[in-house]
Amino acid sequence: QVQLVESGGGLVQPGGSVKLSCAASGSDLDSYMFAWFRQAPGKEREGIAHIGSRNVGTYYPDIAKGRFFITRDNAKATVYLQIDNLKPEDTAVYFCAVDLSQTKECLLTDSYDYWGQGTQVTVSS
């Protein structure tokens, strides 16, 4: 089992940047895939970024390329999401998720076994 706790959200100016953190606890964390999703009120959860075990690779959907960056620090058992050039439409609750199997599709909601509680990012002037 893995527990995830997100932090770092808040009110951010358009065009600014934010770096979210996902602190993980459990065993064999280095072997797992992690991802970030976001969800605005009343809307579907949307995949933003995925990172493989031991930081060997990343994946971003087209909508996230160029502004969203996922990294991980295995020594600290933490996954990060850097968002640059924030836009109002980025306003959402951002969730961290982990895939224990390593065989499921990236950024498919049902592929992930555990989720954090989320951290709110509000982009507004």
mmCIF file of N, CA and C in Angstrom:
data_model
loop_
_atom_site.group_PDB
_atom_site.id
_atom_site.type_symbol
_atom_site.label_atom_id
_atom_site.label_comp_id
_atom_site.label_asym_id
_atom_site.label_seq_id
_atom_site.Cartn_x
_atom_site.Cartn_y
_atom_site.Cartn_z
ATOM 1 N N GLN A 1 0.828 -1.181 0.000
ATOM 2 C CA GLN A 1 0.000 0.000 0.000
ATOM 3 C C GLN A 1 0.877 1.250 0.000
ATOM 4 N N VAL A 2 0.365 2.267 -0.662
ATOM 5 C CA VAL A 2 1.063 3.526 -0.763
ATOM 6 C C VAL A 2 0.115 4.643 -0.344
ATOM 7 N N GLN A 3 0.617 5.547 0.459
ATOM 8 C CA GLN A 3 -0.126 6.739 0.827
ATOM 9 C C GLN A 3 0.527 7.956 0.200
ATOM 10 N N LEU A 4 -0.296 8.854 -0.318
ATOM 11 C CA LEU A 4 0.184 10.025 -1.029
ATOM 12 C C LEU A 4 -0.420 11.281 -0.421
ATOM 13 N N VAL A 5 0.406 12.297 -0.252
ATOM 14 C CA VAL A 5 -0.046 13.571 0.282
ATOM 15 C C VAL A 5 0.498 14.685 -0.591
ATOM 16 N N GLU A 6 -0.402 15.428 -1.229
ATOM 17 C CA GLU A 6 -0.006 16.541 -2.079
ATOM 18 C C GLU A 6 0.074 17.833 -1.272
ATOM 19 N N SER A 7 0.911 18.743 -1.749
ATOM 20 C CA SER A 7 1.023 20.056 -1.136
ATOM 21 C C SER A 7 1.578 21.038 -2.156
ATOM 22 N N GLY A 8 1.527 22.314 -1.831
ATOM 23 C CA GLY A 8 2.125 23.337 -2.666
ATOM 24 C C GLY A 8 1.148 24.179 -3.455
ATOM 25 N N GLY A 9 -0.126 23.846 -3.421
ATOM 26 C CA GLY A 9 -1.108 24.616 -4.153
ATOM 27 C C GLY A 9 -1.438 25.924 -3.457
ATOM 28 N N GLY A 10 -2.217 26.743 -4.141
ATOM 29 C CA GLY A 10 -2.619 28.021 -3.605
ATOM 30 C C GLY A 10 -3.063 28.956 -4.704
ATOM 31 N N LEU A 11 -3.139 30.226 -4.377
ATOM 32 C CA LEU A 11 -3.532 31.254 -5.333
ATOM 33 C C LEU A 11 -2.290 31.753 -6.061
ATOM 34 N N VAL A 12 -2.322 31.683 -7.391
ATOM 35 C CA VAL A 12 -1.173 32.039 -8.212
ATOM 36 C C VAL A 12 -1.611 32.995 -9.320
ATOM 37 N N GLN A 13 -0.754 33.930 -9.653
ATOM 38 C CA GLN A 13 -1.032 34.882 -10.720
ATOM 39 C C GLN A 13 -0.912 34.232 -12.096
ATOM 40 N N PRO A 14 -1.748 34.626 -13.048
ATOM 41 C CA PRO A 14 -1.557 34.148 -14.417
ATOM 42 C C PRO A 14 -0.149 34.469 -14.911
ATOM 43 N N GLY A 15 0.453 33.523 -15.604
ATOM 44 C CA GLY A 15 1.817 33.687 -16.072
ATOM 45 C C GLY A 15 2.869 33.274 -15.071
ATOM 46 N N GLY A 16 2.462 33.015 -13.849
ATOM 47 C CA GLY A 16 3.387 32.590 -12.823
ATOM 48 C C GLY A 16 3.647 31.100 -12.871
ATOM 49 N N SER A 17 4.340 30.621 -11.861
ATOM 50 C CA SER A 17 4.702 29.214 -11.777
ATOM 51 C C SER A 17 4.399 28.674 -10.391
ATOM 52 N N VAL A 18 4.221 27.380 -10.328
ATOM 53 C CA VAL A 18 4.008 26.706 -9.064
ATOM 54 C C VAL A 18 4.654 25.333 -9.137
ATOM 55 N N LYS A 19 5.128 24.857 -8.013
ATOM 56 C CA LYS A 19 5.692 23.514 -7.948
ATOM 57 C C LYS A 19 4.974 22.741 -6.854
ATOM 58 N N LEU A 20 4.267 21.717 -7.266
ATOM 59 C CA LEU A 20 3.518 20.886 -6.345
ATOM 60 C C LEU A 20 4.354 19.693 -5.916
ATOM 61 N N SER A 21 4.104 19.227 -4.711
ATOM 62 C CA SER A 21 4.819 18.080 -4.179
ATOM 63 C C SER A 21 3.850 16.964 -3.833
ATOM 64 N N CYS A 22 4.311 15.752 -4.002
ATOM 65 C CA CYS A 22 3.554 14.564 -3.624
ATOM 66 C C CYS A 22 4.471 13.692 -2.791
ATOM 67 N N ALA A 23 4.240 13.669 -1.506
ATOM 68 C CA ALA A 23 5.032 12.852 -0.602
ATOM 69 C C ALA A 23 4.412 11.468 -0.498
ATOM 70 N N ALA A 24 5.216 10.456 -0.751
ATOM 71 C CA ALA A 24 4.732 9.083 -0.772
ATOM 72 C C ALA A 24 5.305 8.286 0.386
ATOM 73 N N SER A 25 4.519 7.369 0.881
ATOM 74 C CA SER A 25 4.983 6.444 1.905
ATOM 75 C C SER A 25 4.567 5.035 1.518
ATOM 76 N N GLY A 26 5.422 4.075 1.826
ATOM 77 C CA GLY A 26 5.169 2.697 1.471
ATOM 78 C C GLY A 26 6.465 2.007 1.112
ATOM 79 N N SER A 27 6.354 0.814 0.583
ATOM 80 C CA SER A 27 7.522 0.034 0.207
ATOM 81 C C SER A 27 7.678 -0.020 -1.309
ATOM 82 N N ASP A 28 8.911 -0.210 -1.741
ATOM 83 C CA ASP A 28 9.232 -0.374 -3.162
ATOM 84 C C ASP A 28 8.782 0.801 -4.019
ATOM 85 N N LEU A 29 8.846 1.984 -3.483
ATOM 86 C CA LEU A 29 8.384 3.162 -4.206
ATOM 87 C C LEU A 29 9.163 3.391 -5.493
ATOM 88 N N ASP A 30 10.428 3.042 -5.512
ATOM 89 C CA ASP A 30 11.253 3.247 -6.697
ATOM 90 C C ASP A 30 10.768 2.432 -7.892
ATOM 91 N N SER A 31 9.994 1.401 -7.642
ATOM 92 C CA SER A 31 9.523 0.518 -8.700
ATOM 93 C C SER A 31 8.201 0.951 -9.319
ATOM 94 N N TYR A 32 7.587 1.979 -8.778
ATOM 95 C CA TYR A 32 6.244 2.357 -9.185
ATOM 96 C C TYR A 32 6.228 3.537 -10.135
ATOM 97 N N MET A 33 5.169 3.584 -10.938
ATOM 98 C CA MET A 33 4.909 4.717 -11.801
ATOM 99 C C MET A 33 4.030 5.720 -11.064
ATOM 100 N N PHE A 34 4.310 6.986 -11.262
ATOM 101 C CA PHE A 34 3.519 8.048 -10.648
ATOM 102 C C PHE A 34 2.965 8.974 -11.719
ATOM 103 N N ALA A 35 1.894 9.653 -11.354
ATOM 104 C CA ALA A 35 1.264 10.570 -12.289
ATOM 105 C C ALA A 35 0.589 11.706 -11.550
ATOM 106 N N TRP A 36 0.337 12.777 -12.285
ATOM 107 C CA TRP A 36 -0.450 13.897 -11.803
ATOM 108 C C TRP A 36 -1.699 14.038 -12.666
ATOM 109 N N PHE A 37 -2.806 14.257 -11.997
ATOM 110 C CA PHE A 37 -4.077 14.547 -12.636
ATOM 111 C C PHE A 37 -4.613 15.857 -12.082
ATOM 112 N N ARG A 38 -5.589 16.405 -12.770
ATOM 113 C CA ARG A 38 -6.285 17.566 -12.234
ATOM 114 C C ARG A 38 -7.771 17.431 -12.507
ATOM 115 N N GLN A 39 -8.561 18.101 -11.677
ATOM 116 C CA GLN A 39 -10.001 18.040 -11.826
ATOM 117 C C GLN A 39 -10.625 19.350 -11.365
ATOM 118 N N ALA A 40 -11.321 19.985 -12.274
ATOM 119 C CA ALA A 40 -12.084 21.177 -11.951
ATOM 120 C C ALA A 40 -13.475 20.765 -11.479
ATOM 121 N N PRO A 41 -14.148 21.589 -10.696
ATOM 122 C CA PRO A 41 -15.483 21.236 -10.200
ATOM 123 C C PRO A 41 -16.436 20.882 -11.330
ATOM 124 N N GLY A 42 -17.099 19.740 -11.211
ATOM 125 C CA GLY A 42 -18.063 19.313 -12.202
ATOM 126 C C GLY A 42 -17.476 18.760 -13.478
ATOM 127 N N LYS A 43 -16.162 18.615 -13.555
ATOM 128 C CA LYS A 43 -15.515 18.126 -14.760
ATOM 129 C C LYS A 43 -14.768 16.824 -14.489
ATOM 130 N N GLU A 44 -14.436 16.131 -15.571
ATOM 131 C CA GLU A 44 -13.730 14.867 -15.455
ATOM 132 C C GLU A 44 -12.289 15.075 -15.012
ATOM 133 N N ARG A 45 -11.770 14.083 -14.334
ATOM 134 C CA ARG A 45 -10.371 14.098 -13.966
ATOM 135 C C ARG A 45 -9.509 13.936 -15.217
ATOM 136 N N GLU A 46 -8.481 14.752 -15.318
ATOM 137 C CA GLU A 46 -7.679 14.856 -16.527
ATOM 138 C C GLU A 46 -6.218 14.558 -16.236
ATOM 139 N N GLY A 47 -5.632 13.644 -16.982
ATOM 140 C CA GLY A 47 -4.231 13.315 -16.810
ATOM 141 C C GLY A 47 -3.327 14.418 -17.327
ATOM 142 N N ILE A 48 -2.286 14.734 -16.565
ATOM 143 C CA ILE A 48 -1.378 15.820 -16.895
ATOM 144 C C ILE A 48 0.045 15.333 -17.173
ATOM 145 N N ALA A 49 0.530 14.428 -16.353
ATOM 146 C CA ALA A 49 1.916 13.988 -16.500
ATOM 147 C C ALA A 49 2.114 12.633 -15.847
ATOM 148 N N HIS A 50 3.038 11.866 -16.388
ATOM 149 C CA HIS A 50 3.349 10.527 -15.888
ATOM 150 C C HIS A 50 4.863 10.368 -15.860
ATOM 151 N N ILE A 51 5.354 9.671 -14.844
ATOM 152 C CA ILE A 51 6.785 9.420 -14.751
ATOM 153 C C ILE A 51 7.020 7.967 -14.388
ATOM 154 N N GLY A 52 8.004 7.376 -15.044
ATOM 155 C CA GLY A 52 8.316 5.978 -14.821
ATOM 156 C C GLY A 52 9.156 5.769 -13.580
ATOM 157 N N SER A 53 9.395 4.517 -13.274
ATOM 158 C CA SER A 53 10.198 4.179 -12.109
ATOM 159 C C SER A 53 11.636 4.654 -12.282
ATOM 160 N N ARG A 54 12.231 5.067 -11.180
ATOM 161 C CA ARG A 54 13.631 5.512 -11.163
ATOM 162 C C ARG A 54 13.915 6.639 -12.151
ATOM 163 N N ASN A 55 12.897 7.425 -12.428
ATOM 164 C CA ASN A 55 13.036 8.602 -13.286
ATOM 165 C C ASN A 55 13.567 8.260 -14.673
ATOM 166 N N VAL A 56 13.149 7.140 -15.212
ATOM 167 C CA VAL A 56 13.664 6.694 -16.498
ATOM 168 C C VAL A 56 12.912 7.264 -17.688
ATOM 169 N N GLY A 57 11.740 7.833 -17.458
ATOM 170 C CA GLY A 57 10.996 8.387 -18.568
ATOM 171 C C GLY A 57 9.772 9.147 -18.108
ATOM 172 N N THR A 58 9.304 10.022 -18.962
ATOM 173 C CA THR A 58 8.112 10.813 -18.676
ATOM 174 C C THR A 58 7.190 10.823 -19.878
ATOM 175 N N TYR A 59 5.940 11.146 -19.611
ATOM 176 C CA TYR A 59 4.961 11.277 -20.673
ATOM 177 C C TYR A 59 4.031 12.430 -20.349
ATOM 178 N N TYR A 60 3.730 13.234 -21.362
ATOM 179 C CA TYR A 60 2.798 14.336 -21.221
ATOM 180 C C TYR A 60 1.814 14.310 -22.373
ATOM 181 N N PRO A 61 0.548 14.521 -22.098
ATOM 182 C CA PRO A 61 -0.392 14.701 -23.203
ATOM 183 C C PRO A 61 -0.115 16.032 -23.892
ATOM 184 N N ASP A 62 -0.646 16.191 -25.080
ATOM 185 C CA ASP A 62 -0.374 17.402 -25.849
ATOM 186 C C ASP A 62 -0.725 18.671 -25.088
ATOM 187 N N ILE A 63 -1.797 18.643 -24.336
ATOM 188 C CA ILE A 63 -2.248 19.832 -23.638
ATOM 189 C C ILE A 63 -1.263 20.288 -22.569
ATOM 190 N N ALA A 64 -0.416 19.382 -22.110
ATOM 191 C CA ALA A 64 0.506 19.706 -21.028
ATOM 192 C C ALA A 64 1.935 19.944 -21.488
ATOM 193 N N LYS A 65 2.255 19.606 -22.703
ATOM 194 C CA LYS A 65 3.623 19.725 -23.187
ATOM 195 C C LYS A 65 4.088 21.176 -23.204
ATOM 196 N N GLY A 66 5.275 21.393 -22.671
ATOM 197 C CA GLY A 66 5.873 22.711 -22.687
ATOM 198 C C GLY A 66 5.654 23.525 -21.427
ATOM 199 N N ARG A 67 4.652 23.198 -20.625
ATOM 200 C CA ARG A 67 4.355 23.955 -19.413
ATOM 201 C C ARG A 67 4.349 23.101 -18.150
ATOM 202 N N PHE A 68 4.134 21.822 -18.291
ATOM 203 C CA PHE A 68 4.068 20.914 -17.149
ATOM 204 C C PHE A 68 5.288 20.000 -17.151
ATOM 205 N N PHE A 69 5.890 19.849 -15.976
ATOM 206 C CA PHE A 69 7.095 19.043 -15.866
ATOM 207 C C PHE A 69 7.026 18.198 -14.597
ATOM 208 N N ILE A 70 7.123 16.887 -14.777
ATOM 209 C CA ILE A 70 7.084 15.971 -13.650
ATOM 210 C C ILE A 70 8.485 15.448 -13.371
ATOM 211 N N THR A 71 8.839 15.428 -12.103
ATOM 212 C CA THR A 71 10.118 14.885 -11.664
ATOM 213 C C THR A 71 9.894 14.076 -10.394
ATOM 214 N N ARG A 72 10.894 13.305 -10.032
ATOM 215 C CA ARG A 72 10.810 12.554 -8.789
ATOM 216 C C ARG A 72 12.170 12.496 -8.126
ATOM 217 N N ASP A 73 12.145 12.465 -6.819
ATOM 218 C CA ASP A 73 13.338 12.308 -6.015
ATOM 219 C C ASP A 73 13.119 11.056 -5.182
ATOM 220 N N ASN A 74 13.688 9.966 -5.635
ATOM 221 C CA ASN A 74 13.449 8.697 -4.963
ATOM 222 C C ASN A 74 14.022 8.659 -3.548
ATOM 223 N N ALA A 75 15.111 9.363 -3.333
ATOM 224 C CA ALA A 75 15.696 9.413 -2.003
ATOM 225 C C ALA A 75 14.753 10.074 -1.005
ATOM 226 N N LYS A 76 13.982 11.046 -1.482
ATOM 227 C CA LYS A 76 13.028 11.746 -0.629
ATOM 228 C C LYS A 76 11.624 11.177 -0.735
ATOM 229 N N ALA A 77 11.445 10.189 -1.593
ATOM 230 C CA ALA A 77 10.132 9.577 -1.815
ATOM 231 C C ALA A 77 9.089 10.640 -2.166
ATOM 232 N N THR A 78 9.467 11.525 -3.067
ATOM 233 C CA THR A 78 8.612 12.641 -3.429
ATOM 234 C C THR A 78 8.563 12.812 -4.941
ATOM 235 N N VAL A 79 7.381 13.098 -5.444
ATOM 236 C CA VAL A 79 7.160 13.400 -6.852
ATOM 237 C C VAL A 79 6.704 14.849 -6.957
ATOM 238 N N TYR A 80 7.178 15.541 -7.974
ATOM 239 C CA TYR A 80 6.891 16.956 -8.132
ATOM 240 C C TYR A 80 6.194 17.231 -9.457
ATOM 241 N N LEU A 81 5.425 18.292 -9.470
ATOM 242 C CA LEU A 81 4.850 18.805 -10.707
ATOM 243 C C LEU A 81 5.123 20.300 -10.780
ATOM 244 N N GLN A 82 5.944 20.685 -11.732
ATOM 245 C CA GLN A 82 6.214 22.080 -12.001
ATOM 246 C C GLN A 82 5.278 22.555 -13.102
ATOM 247 N N ILE A 83 4.588 23.652 -12.858
ATOM 248 C CA ILE A 83 3.711 24.237 -13.858
ATOM 249 C C ILE A 83 4.195 25.652 -14.129
ATOM 250 N N ASP A 84 4.503 25.942 -15.380
ATOM 251 C CA ASP A 84 4.961 27.264 -15.782
ATOM 252 C C ASP A 84 3.887 27.967 -16.605
ATOM 253 N N ASN A 85 3.997 29.280 -16.662
ATOM 254 C CA ASN A 85 3.076 30.097 -17.451
ATOM 255 C C ASN A 85 1.625 29.723 -17.160
ATOM 256 N N LEU A 86 1.264 29.797 -15.915
ATOM 257 C CA LEU A 86 -0.071 29.386 -15.491
ATOM 258 C C LEU A 86 -1.162 30.206 -16.154
ATOM 259 N N LYS A 87 -2.242 29.531 -16.484
ATOM 260 C CA LYS A 87 -3.394 30.144 -17.105
ATOM 261 C C LYS A 87 -4.620 29.923 -16.233
ATOM 262 N N PRO A 88 -5.627 30.774 -16.351
ATOM 263 C CA PRO A 88 -6.839 30.590 -15.534
ATOM 264 C C PRO A 88 -7.457 29.206 -15.692
ATOM 265 N N GLU A 89 -7.383 28.629 -16.869
ATOM 266 C CA GLU A 89 -7.954 27.313 -17.092
ATOM 267 C C GLU A 89 -7.184 26.194 -16.397
ATOM 268 N N ASP A 90 -6.034 26.516 -15.822
ATOM 269 C CA ASP A 90 -5.300 25.541 -15.024
ATOM 270 C C ASP A 90 -5.884 25.384 -13.626
ATOM 271 N N THR A 91 -6.817 26.232 -13.266
ATOM 272 C CA THR A 91 -7.443 26.161 -11.947
ATOM 273 C C THR A 91 -8.139 24.821 -11.760
ATOM 274 N N ALA A 92 -7.737 24.101 -10.737
ATOM 275 C CA ALA A 92 -8.271 22.764 -10.492
ATOM 276 C C ALA A 92 -7.671 22.220 -9.206
ATOM 277 N N VAL A 93 -8.203 21.097 -8.775
ATOM 278 C CA VAL A 93 -7.561 20.315 -7.734
ATOM 279 C C VAL A 93 -6.600 19.361 -8.419
ATOM 280 N N TYR A 94 -5.369 19.361 -7.985
ATOM 281 C CA TYR A 94 -4.345 18.518 -8.583
ATOM 282 C C TYR A 94 -4.076 17.318 -7.686
ATOM 283 N N PHE A 95 -4.130 16.137 -8.290
ATOM 284 C CA PHE A 95 -3.983 14.884 -7.571
ATOM 285 C C PHE A 95 -2.736 14.138 -8.016
ATOM 286 N N CYS A 96 -2.099 13.504 -7.075
ATOM 287 C CA CYS A 96 -1.016 12.580 -7.347
ATOM 288 C C CYS A 96 -1.562 11.157 -7.281
ATOM 289 N N ALA A 97 -1.060 10.286 -8.147
ATOM 290 C CA ALA A 97 -1.517 8.908 -8.183
ATOM 291 C C ALA A 97 -0.346 7.982 -8.444
ATOM 292 N N VAL A 98 -0.488 6.725 -8.035
ATOM 293 C CA VAL A 98 0.572 5.743 -8.213
ATOM 294 C C VAL A 98 0.015 4.469 -8.842
ATOM 295 N N ASP A 99 0.790 3.917 -9.763
ATOM 296 C CA ASP A 99 0.458 2.667 -10.436
ATOM 297 C C ASP A 99 1.431 1.608 -9.954
ATOM 298 N N LEU A 100 0.947 0.640 -9.226
ATOM 299 C CA LEU A 100 1.801 -0.400 -8.669
ATOM 300 C C LEU A 100 2.156 -1.491 -9.674
ATOM 301 N N SER A 101 1.329 -1.687 -10.677
ATOM 302 C CA SER A 101 1.516 -2.799 -11.600
ATOM 303 C C SER A 101 2.566 -2.546 -12.666
ATOM 304 N N GLN A 102 2.719 -1.306 -13.073
ATOM 305 C CA GLN A 102 3.670 -0.885 -14.104
ATOM 306 C C GLN A 102 3.334 -1.419 -15.490
ATOM 307 N N THR A 103 2.147 -1.943 -15.663
ATOM 308 C CA THR A 103 1.740 -2.507 -16.944
ATOM 309 C C THR A 103 0.509 -1.843 -17.536
ATOM 310 N N LYS A 104 -0.093 -0.932 -16.823
ATOM 311 C CA LYS A 104 -1.316 -0.285 -17.279
ATOM 312 C C LYS A 104 -1.007 0.949 -18.107
ATOM 313 N N GLU A 105 -2.024 1.432 -18.807
ATOM 314 C CA GLU A 105 -1.844 2.592 -19.664
ATOM 315 C C GLU A 105 -1.581 3.859 -18.854
ATOM 316 N N CYS A 106 -0.696 4.680 -19.366
ATOM 317 C CA CYS A 106 -0.379 5.940 -18.716
ATOM 318 C C CYS A 106 -1.560 6.902 -18.786
ATOM 319 N N LEU A 107 -1.801 7.586 -17.693
ATOM 320 C CA LEU A 107 -2.801 8.650 -17.597
ATOM 321 C C LEU A 107 -4.224 8.189 -17.854
ATOM 322 N N LEU A 108 -4.459 6.919 -17.684
ATOM 323 C CA LEU A 108 -5.823 6.401 -17.650
ATOM 324 C C LEU A 108 -6.212 6.320 -16.176
ATOM 325 N N THR A 109 -7.283 6.971 -15.809
ATOM 326 C CA THR A 109 -7.658 7.087 -14.401
ATOM 327 C C THR A 109 -7.696 5.745 -13.689
ATOM 328 N N ASP A 110 -8.266 4.751 -14.331
ATOM 329 C CA ASP A 110 -8.418 3.436 -13.705
ATOM 330 C C ASP A 110 -7.111 2.659 -13.603
ATOM 331 N N SER A 111 -6.036 3.173 -14.169
ATOM 332 C CA SER A 111 -4.755 2.482 -14.110
ATOM 333 C C SER A 111 -4.055 2.646 -12.771
ATOM 334 N N TYR A 112 -4.479 3.596 -11.977
ATOM 335 C CA TYR A 112 -3.757 3.946 -10.762
ATOM 336 C C TYR A 112 -4.433 3.390 -9.517
ATOM 337 N N ASP A 113 -3.611 2.908 -8.620
ATOM 338 C CA ASP A 113 -4.094 2.153 -7.473
ATOM 339 C C ASP A 113 -4.405 3.007 -6.254
ATOM 340 N N TYR A 114 -3.643 4.069 -6.048
ATOM 341 C CA TYR A 114 -3.824 4.938 -4.901
ATOM 342 C C TYR A 114 -3.739 6.390 -5.323
ATOM 343 N N TRP A 115 -4.493 7.205 -4.620
ATOM 344 C CA TRP A 115 -4.575 8.628 -4.902
ATOM 345 C C TRP A 115 -4.390 9.448 -3.640
ATOM 346 N N GLY A 116 -3.818 10.624 -3.809
ATOM 347 C CA GLY A 116 -3.769 11.570 -2.714
ATOM 348 C C GLY A 116 -5.074 12.331 -2.600
ATOM 349 N N GLN A 117 -5.161 13.190 -1.607
ATOM 350 C CA GLN A 117 -6.379 13.960 -1.377
ATOM 351 C C GLN A 117 -6.486 15.180 -2.280
ATOM 352 N N GLY A 118 -5.403 15.570 -2.909
ATOM 353 C CA GLY A 118 -5.405 16.690 -3.827
ATOM 354 C C GLY A 118 -4.982 17.995 -3.181
ATOM 355 N N THR A 119 -4.492 18.901 -4.019
ATOM 356 C CA THR A 119 -4.151 20.245 -3.584
ATOM 357 C C THR A 119 -4.724 21.242 -4.587
ATOM 358 N N GLN A 120 -5.353 22.279 -4.084
ATOM 359 C CA GLN A 120 -6.040 23.247 -4.929
ATOM 360 C C GLN A 120 -5.066 24.258 -5.508
ATOM 361 N N VAL A 121 -5.139 24.436 -6.817
ATOM 362 C CA VAL A 121 -4.404 25.494 -7.501
ATOM 363 C C VAL A 121 -5.424 26.438 -8.122
ATOM 364 N N THR A 122 -5.366 27.692 -7.739
ATOM 365 C CA THR A 122 -6.261 28.696 -8.283
ATOM 366 C C THR A 122 -5.434 29.754 -8.991
ATOM 367 N N VAL A 123 -5.690 29.933 -10.273
ATOM 368 C CA VAL A 123 -4.948 30.895 -11.082
ATOM 369 C C VAL A 123 -5.860 32.079 -11.347
ATOM 370 N N SER A 124 -5.527 33.201 -10.762
ATOM 371 C CA SER A 124 -6.371 34.381 -10.880
ATOM 372 C C SER A 124 -5.555 35.626 -10.586
ATOM 373 N N SER A 125 -5.920 36.712 -11.236
ATOM 374 C CA SER A 125 -5.296 37.998 -10.978
ATOM 375 C C SER A 125 -6.067 38.784 -9.933
#
